PDB file of C-alpha atoms in Angstrom:
ATOM      1  CA  UNK K   8     137.762  57.385  80.942  1.00  0.00           C
ATOM      2  CA  UNK K   9     134.164  56.421  80.081  1.00  0.00           C
ATOM      3  CA  UNK K  10     133.084  52.844  79.524  1.00  0.00           C
ATOM      4  CA  UNK K  11     131.732  52.428  75.959  1.00  0.00           C
ATOM      5  CA  UNK K  12     128.445  50.632  75.471  1.00  0.00           C
ATOM      6  CA  UNK K  13     128.754  46.865  75.567  1.00  0.00           C
ATOM      7  CA  UNK K  14     128.081  44.478  72.645  1.00  0.00           C
ATOM      8  CA  UNK K  15     124.782  43.442  74.437  1.00  0.00           C
ATOM      9  CA  UNK K  16     123.685  47.030  74.773  1.00  0.00           C
ATOM     10  CA  UNK K  17     124.525  47.729  71.095  1.00  0.00           C
ATOM     11  CA  UNK K  18     122.679  44.690  69.864  1.00  0.00           C
ATOM     12  CA  UNK K  19     119.606  45.628  71.893  1.00  0.00           C
ATOM     13  CA  UNK K  20     119.766  49.122  70.523  1.00  0.00           C
ATOM     14  CA  UNK K  21     120.062  47.850  66.936  1.00  0.00           C
ATOM     15  CA  UNK K  22     117.048  45.688  67.410  1.00  0.00           C
ATOM     16  CA  UNK K  23     114.982  48.521  68.702  1.00  0.00           C
ATOM     17  CA  UNK K  24     116.134  50.719  65.842  1.00  0.00           C
ATOM     18  CA  UNK K  25     115.082  47.980  63.358  1.00  0.00           C
ATOM     19  CA  UNK K  26     111.692  47.595  64.988  1.00  0.00           C
ATOM     20  CA  UNK K  27     111.083  51.432  64.861  1.00  0.00           C
ATOM     21  CA  UNK K  28     112.187  51.814  61.261  1.00  0.00           C
ATOM     22  CA  UNK K  29     111.644  49.111  58.669  1.00  0.00           C
ATOM     23  CA  UNK K  30     113.703  50.869  56.105  1.00  0.00           C
ATOM     24  CA  UNK K  31     116.733  50.941  58.560  1.00  0.00           C
ATOM     25  CA  UNK K  32     116.014  47.260  59.343  1.00  0.00           C
ATOM     26  CA  UNK K  33     117.122  46.158  55.879  1.00  0.00           C
ATOM     27  CA  UNK K  34     120.572  47.524  56.491  1.00  0.00           C
ATOM     28  CA  UNK K  35     120.713  46.324  60.062  1.00  0.00           C
ATOM     29  CA  UNK K  36     119.974  42.737  59.060  1.00  0.00           C
ATOM     30  CA  UNK K  37     123.199  42.464  56.944  1.00  0.00           C
ATOM     31  CA  UNK K  38     125.531  44.733  58.834  1.00  0.00           C
ATOM     32  CA  UNK K  39     128.207  42.871  60.955  1.00  0.00           C
ATOM     33  CA  UNK K  40     128.512  43.583  64.654  1.00  0.00           C
ATOM     34  CA  UNK K  41     130.493  46.593  65.489  1.00  0.00           C
ATOM     35  CA  UNK K  42     132.113  48.231  68.555  1.00  0.00           C
ATOM     36  CA  UNK K  43     131.617  51.671  69.826  1.00  0.00           C
ATOM     37  CA  UNK K  44     134.280  54.036  68.475  1.00  0.00           C
ATOM     38  CA  UNK K  45     136.488  55.355  71.242  1.00  0.00           C
ATOM     39  CA  UNK K  46     138.586  58.445  70.790  1.00  0.00           C
ATOM     40  CA  UNK K  47     141.165  60.310  72.875  1.00  0.00           C
ATOM     41  CA  UNK K  48     139.253  62.571  75.348  1.00  0.00           C
ATOM     42  CA  UNK K  49     139.965  65.820  77.132  1.00  0.00           C
ATOM     43  CA  UNK K  50     141.957  68.782  75.671  1.00  0.00           C
ATOM     44  CA  UNK K  51     144.379  66.508  73.819  1.00  0.00           C
ATOM     45  CA  UNK K  52     141.537  64.623  72.039  1.00  0.00           C
ATOM     46  CA  UNK K  53     140.027  67.725  70.696  1.00  0.00           C
ATOM     47  CA  UNK K  54     143.278  69.146  69.588  1.00  0.00           C
ATOM     48  CA  UNK K  55     143.907  65.836  67.771  1.00  0.00           C
ATOM     49  CA  UNK K  56     140.651  65.941  65.985  1.00  0.00           C
ATOM     50  CA  UNK K  57     141.312  69.449  64.725  1.00  0.00           C
ATOM     51  CA  UNK K  58     144.888  68.752  63.811  1.00  0.00           C
ATOM     52  CA  UNK K  59     143.878  65.642  61.779  1.00  0.00           C
ATOM     53  CA  UNK K  60     140.944  67.121  59.877  1.00  0.00           C
ATOM     54  CA  UNK K  61     140.960  67.681  56.130  1.00  0.00           C
ATOM     55  CA  UNK K  62     144.122  65.756  55.447  1.00  0.00           C
ATOM     56  CA  UNK K  63     144.846  62.179  54.431  1.00  0.00           C
ATOM     57  CA  UNK K  64     145.070  59.451  57.021  1.00  0.00           C
ATOM     58  CA  UNK K  65     148.868  59.201  56.374  1.00  0.00           C
ATOM     59  CA  UNK K  66     149.375  62.865  56.669  1.00  0.00           C
ATOM     60  CA  UNK K  67     147.182  63.052  59.856  1.00  0.00           C
ATOM     61  CA  UNK K  68     149.140  60.324  61.568  1.00  0.00           C
ATOM     62  CA  UNK K  69     152.599  61.953  60.641  1.00  0.00           C
ATOM     63  CA  UNK K  70     151.491  65.408  61.806  1.00  0.00           C
ATOM     64  CA  UNK K  71     150.129  64.095  65.051  1.00  0.00           C
ATOM     65  CA  UNK K  72     153.287  62.239  65.774  1.00  0.00           C
ATOM     66  CA  UNK K  73     155.211  65.613  65.324  1.00  0.00           C
ATOM     67  CA  UNK K  74     152.751  67.270  67.554  1.00  0.00           C
ATOM     68  CA  UNK K  75     153.250  64.669  70.234  1.00  0.00           C
ATOM     69  CA  UNK K  76     157.087  64.995  70.169  1.00  0.00           C
ATOM     70  CA  UNK K  77     156.892  68.717  70.075  1.00  0.00           C
ATOM     71  CA  UNK K  78     154.389  68.952  72.893  1.00  0.00           C
ATOM     72  CA  UNK K  79     155.301  66.177  75.205  1.00  0.00           C
ATOM     73  CA  UNK K  80     153.031  67.877  77.912  1.00  0.00           C
ATOM     74  CA  UNK K  81     149.981  68.378  75.866  1.00  0.00           C
ATOM     75  CA  UNK K  82     148.101  70.702  78.181  1.00  0.00           C
ATOM     76  CA  UNK K  83     146.465  74.033  77.473  1.00  0.00           C
ATOM     77  CA  UNK K  84     149.241  75.796  79.416  1.00  0.00           C
ATOM     78  CA  UNK K  85     151.949  74.203  77.377  1.00  0.00           C
ATOM     79  CA  UNK K  86     150.185  74.999  74.011  1.00  0.00           C
ATOM     80  CA  UNK K  87     149.671  78.657  75.051  1.00  0.00           C
ATOM     81  CA  UNK K  88     153.381  78.802  76.021  1.00  0.00           C
ATOM     82  CA  UNK K  89     154.310  78.372  72.385  1.00  0.00           C
ATOM     83  CA  UNK K  90     153.783  80.883  69.614  1.00  0.00           C
ATOM     84  CA  UNK K  91     152.074  80.097  66.306  1.00  0.00           C
ATOM     85  CA  UNK K  92     155.290  79.875  64.498  1.00  0.00           C
ATOM     86  CA  UNK K  93     156.242  76.907  66.824  1.00  0.00           C
ATOM     87  CA  UNK K  94     153.006  75.206  66.128  1.00  0.00           C
ATOM     88  CA  UNK K  95     153.618  75.716  62.313  1.00  0.00           C
ATOM     89  CA  UNK K  96     156.936  73.947  62.694  1.00  0.00           C
ATOM     90  CA  UNK K  97     155.156  70.900  63.997  1.00  0.00           C
ATOM     91  CA  UNK K  98     153.111  70.707  60.749  1.00  0.00           C
ATOM     92  CA  UNK K  99     150.001  72.545  61.648  1.00  0.00           C
ATOM     93  CA  UNK K 100     148.587  74.899  59.083  1.00  0.00           C
ATOM     94  CA  UNK K 101     148.138  78.508  60.151  1.00  0.00           C
ATOM     95  CA  UNK K 102     144.352  78.203  60.775  1.00  0.00           C
ATOM     96  CA  UNK K 103     144.973  74.978  62.816  1.00  0.00           C
ATOM     97  CA  UNK K 104     147.713  76.807  64.799  1.00  0.00           C
ATOM     98  CA  UNK K 105     145.104  79.482  65.615  1.00  0.00           C
ATOM     99  CA  UNK K 106     142.518  76.911  66.578  1.00  0.00           C
ATOM    100  CA  UNK K 107     144.942  75.134  68.946  1.00  0.00           C
ATOM    101  CA  UNK K 108     145.438  78.412  70.753  1.00  0.00           C
ATOM    102  CA  UNK K 109     141.663  78.997  70.775  1.00  0.00           C
ATOM    103  CA  UNK K 110     140.998  75.529  72.191  1.00  0.00           C
ATOM    104  CA  UNK K 111     143.695  76.064  74.973  1.00  0.00           C
ATOM    105  CA  UNK K 112     142.538  79.566  75.807  1.00  0.00           C
ATOM    106  CA  UNK K 113     138.817  78.354  76.064  1.00  0.00           C
ATOM    107  CA  UNK K 114     139.770  75.852  78.656  1.00  0.00           C
ATOM    108  CA  UNK K 115     142.126  78.194  80.591  1.00  0.00           C
ATOM    109  CA  UNK K 116     139.471  80.982  80.783  1.00  0.00           C
ATOM    110  CA  UNK K 117     136.781  78.468  81.677  1.00  0.00           C
ATOM    111  CA  UNK K 118     134.608  79.231  78.655  1.00  0.00           C
ATOM    112  CA  UNK K 119     134.761  75.473  77.776  1.00  0.00           C
ATOM    113  CA  UNK K 120     135.818  73.369  80.776  1.00  0.00           C
ATOM    114  CA  UNK K 121     136.734  69.906  79.269  1.00  0.00           C
ATOM    115  CA  UNK K 122     136.339  68.383  82.767  1.00  0.00           C
ATOM    116  CA  UNK K 123     132.849  69.599  83.121  1.00  0.00           C
ATOM    117  CA  UNK K 124     131.631  68.583  79.616  1.00  0.00           C
ATOM    118  CA  UNK K 125     130.358  65.021  80.697  1.00  0.00           C
ATOM    119  CA  UNK K 126     127.944  66.648  83.117  1.00  0.00           C
ATOM    120  CA  UNK K 127     126.300  68.827  80.434  1.00  0.00           C
ATOM    121  CA  UNK K 128     123.311  67.900  78.245  1.00  0.00           C
ATOM    122  CA  UNK K 129     124.018  66.990  74.604  1.00  0.00           C
ATOM    123  CA  UNK K 130     123.012  70.474  73.314  1.00  0.00           C
ATOM    124  CA  UNK K 131     124.737  72.332  76.157  1.00  0.00           C
ATOM    125  CA  UNK K 132     127.899  70.403  75.476  1.00  0.00           C
ATOM    126  CA  UNK K 133     127.745  71.043  71.671  1.00  0.00           C
ATOM    127  CA  UNK K 134     127.138  74.702  72.446  1.00  0.00           C
ATOM    128  CA  UNK K 135     130.260  74.949  74.701  1.00  0.00           C
ATOM    129  CA  UNK K 136     132.453  73.371  72.045  1.00  0.00           C
ATOM    130  CA  UNK K 137     131.158  75.177  68.933  1.00  0.00           C
ATOM    131  CA  UNK K 138     131.674  78.481  70.850  1.00  0.00           C
ATOM    132  CA  UNK K 139     135.431  77.859  70.321  1.00  0.00           C
ATOM    133  CA  UNK K 140     136.980  79.265  67.077  1.00  0.00           C
ATOM    134  CA  UNK K 141     137.434  76.536  64.686  1.00  0.00           C
ATOM    135  CA  UNK K 142     135.204  73.923  66.216  1.00  0.00           C
ATOM    136  CA  UNK K 143     132.101  73.148  64.118  1.00  0.00           C
ATOM    137  CA  UNK K 144     129.110  71.160  64.976  1.00  0.00           C
ATOM    138  CA  UNK K 145     130.351  67.963  63.260  1.00  0.00           C
ATOM    139  CA  UNK K 146     133.641  68.071  65.261  1.00  0.00           C
ATOM    140  CA  UNK K 147     131.735  68.686  68.550  1.00  0.00           C
ATOM    141  CA  UNK K 148     129.278  65.889  67.861  1.00  0.00           C
ATOM    142  CA  UNK K 149     131.879  63.310  66.840  1.00  0.00           C
ATOM    143  CA  UNK K 150     134.121  64.260  69.856  1.00  0.00           C
ATOM    144  CA  UNK K 151     131.338  63.856  72.263  1.00  0.00           C
ATOM    145  CA  UNK K 152     130.214  60.515  70.827  1.00  0.00           C
ATOM    146  CA  UNK K 153     133.690  59.097  70.656  1.00  0.00           C
ATOM    147  CA  UNK K 154     134.929  60.258  74.088  1.00  0.00           C
ATOM    148  CA  UNK K 155     131.858  60.222  76.192  1.00  0.00           C
ATOM    149  CA  UNK K 156     129.748  57.473  74.631  1.00  0.00           C
ATOM    150  CA  UNK K 157     126.600  59.671  74.076  1.00  0.00           C
ATOM    151  CA  UNK K 158     124.254  57.242  72.573  1.00  0.00           C
ATOM    152  CA  UNK K 159     121.847  59.806  71.081  1.00  0.00           C
ATOM    153  CA  UNK K 160     124.465  62.033  69.434  1.00  0.00           C
ATOM    154  CA  UNK K 161     124.124  62.221  65.601  1.00  0.00           C
ATOM    155  CA  UNK K 162     126.571  64.084  63.345  1.00  0.00           C
ATOM    156  CA  UNK K 163     124.223  64.834  60.451  1.00  0.00           C
ATOM    157  CA  UNK K 164     126.807  66.629  58.436  1.00  0.00           C
ATOM    158  CA  UNK K 165     128.856  63.508  57.971  1.00  0.00           C
ATOM    159  CA  UNK K 166     129.100  62.482  54.300  1.00  0.00           C
ATOM    160  CA  UNK K 167     129.417  58.781  54.878  1.00  0.00           C
ATOM    161  CA  UNK K 168     126.337  58.870  57.123  1.00  0.00           C
ATOM    162  CA  UNK K 169     124.460  60.702  54.477  1.00  0.00           C
ATOM    163  CA  UNK K 170     125.418  58.222  51.789  1.00  0.00           C
ATOM    164  CA  UNK K 171     124.404  55.285  53.956  1.00  0.00           C
ATOM    165  CA  UNK K 172     121.094  57.151  54.768  1.00  0.00           C
ATOM    166  CA  UNK K 173     120.577  57.387  50.915  1.00  0.00           C
ATOM    167  CA  UNK K 174     120.827  53.657  50.756  1.00  0.00           C
ATOM    168  CA  UNK K 175     118.380  53.195  53.606  1.00  0.00           C
ATOM    169  CA  UNK K 176     115.691  55.188  51.788  1.00  0.00           C
ATOM    170  CA  UNK K 177     116.623  53.940  48.265  1.00  0.00           C
ATOM    171  CA  UNK K 178     117.146  57.611  47.188  1.00  0.00           C
ATOM    172  CA  UNK K 179     118.977  58.813  44.273  1.00  0.00           C
ATOM    173  CA  UNK K 180     120.519  61.731  46.139  1.00  0.00           C
ATOM    174  CA  UNK K 181     122.149  62.002  49.623  1.00  0.00           C
ATOM    175  CA  UNK K 182     120.093  63.908  52.221  1.00  0.00           C
ATOM    176  CA  UNK K 183     121.383  67.385  53.147  1.00  0.00           C
ATOM    177  CA  UNK K 184     122.564  67.993  56.700  1.00  0.00           C
ATOM    178  CA  UNK K 185     119.198  69.423  57.722  1.00  0.00           C
ATOM    179  CA  UNK K 186     117.457  66.511  56.086  1.00  0.00           C
ATOM    180  CA  UNK K 187     119.741  63.978  57.820  1.00  0.00           C
ATOM    181  CA  UNK K 188     118.905  65.517  61.192  1.00  0.00           C
ATOM    182  CA  UNK K 189     115.222  65.340  60.478  1.00  0.00           C
ATOM    183  CA  UNK K 190     115.375  61.787  59.236  1.00  0.00           C
ATOM    184  CA  UNK K 191     117.285  60.582  62.222  1.00  0.00           C
ATOM    185  CA  UNK K 192     114.593  61.912  64.659  1.00  0.00           C
ATOM    186  CA  UNK K 193     112.918  58.523  64.275  1.00  0.00           C
ATOM    187  CA  UNK K 194     115.918  56.865  65.840  1.00  0.00           C
ATOM    188  CA  UNK K 195     115.948  58.635  69.093  1.00  0.00           C
ATOM    189  CA  UNK K 196     117.190  57.806  71.796  1.00  0.00           C
ATOM    190  CA  UNK K 197     119.713  55.692  69.888  1.00  0.00           C
ATOM    191  CA  UNK K 198     120.787  58.068  67.104  1.00  0.00           C
ATOM    192  CA  UNK K 199     124.454  57.456  68.125  1.00  0.00           C
ATOM    193  CA  UNK K 200     123.942  53.680  67.628  1.00  0.00           C
ATOM    194  CA  UNK K 201     122.223  54.382  64.350  1.00  0.00           C
ATOM    195  CA  UNK K 202     125.290  56.439  63.287  1.00  0.00           C
ATOM    196  CA  UNK K 203     127.603  53.517  64.186  1.00  0.00           C
ATOM    197  CA  UNK K 204     125.321  51.120  62.260  1.00  0.00           C
ATOM    198  CA  UNK K 205     125.423  53.377  59.207  1.00  0.00           C
ATOM    199  CA  UNK K 206     129.151  53.736  59.455  1.00  0.00           C
ATOM    200  CA  UNK K 207     129.578  50.049  59.785  1.00  0.00           C
ATOM    201  CA  UNK K 208     127.353  49.400  56.780  1.00  0.00           C
ATOM    202  CA  UNK K 209     129.217  51.934  54.735  1.00  0.00           C
ATOM    203  CA  UNK K 210     132.553  50.449  55.537  1.00  0.00           C
ATOM    204  CA  UNK K 211     131.384  47.004  54.899  1.00  0.00           C
ATOM    205  CA  UNK K 212     130.115  47.902  51.482  1.00  0.00           C
ATOM    206  CA  UNK K 213     133.330  49.719  50.659  1.00  0.00           C
ATOM    207  CA  UNK K 214     135.354  46.738  51.736  1.00  0.00           C
ATOM    208  CA  UNK K 215     133.048  44.489  49.679  1.00  0.00           C
ATOM    209  CA  UNK K 216     131.998  42.547  52.690  1.00  0.00           C
ATOM    210  CA  UNK K 217     128.286  42.996  51.911  1.00  0.00           C
ATOM    211  CA  UNK K 218     126.589  43.744  48.663  1.00  0.00           C
ATOM    212  CA  UNK K 219     126.012  47.360  47.790  1.00  0.00           C
ATOM    213  CA  UNK K 220     122.481  48.835  48.158  1.00  0.00           C
TER     214      UNK K 220
END
């Protein structure tokens, strides 16, 4: 289990980001403190991310609860021991049942060793994950950020991040994924902290804790 960045580390990174980018500083000045998001790691964690994608929060929680009951030993071996019909009975869609098998098979064959991921560079780890059927770059980036504390990981395809970036630059339109990655280059080596800052700002605005931009 990794140790997430402390409040002191996050505060220092926020200050460095604000100093490096005056536009970002305006959001940093009003966004409340936040903790680093921590997710379930290893094989179960990636499976959970895939299972819960593109459904409502309530549906995601319900489906994952059924998966936990149906797969009490949530290992690649146990997933591969069940056919897709069994996974469908747990609430997975047919594509997600295929992805579950693909994730399990990748680990068992060694094409993506989850235990070895922490020792890889950011891009190498992303490459290993996105080589698995059903795992896109956004999923890989968020998984690595939340389960390994990679402080320079930035999921540029995230819509909430893009909207908060629109606020930063006082733009009428959200940046594209490509534009978001390019814009975030200024925030290295703390792009992961910038992502958390933008998410925190976005959430605070939506909850009406701070004024909209």
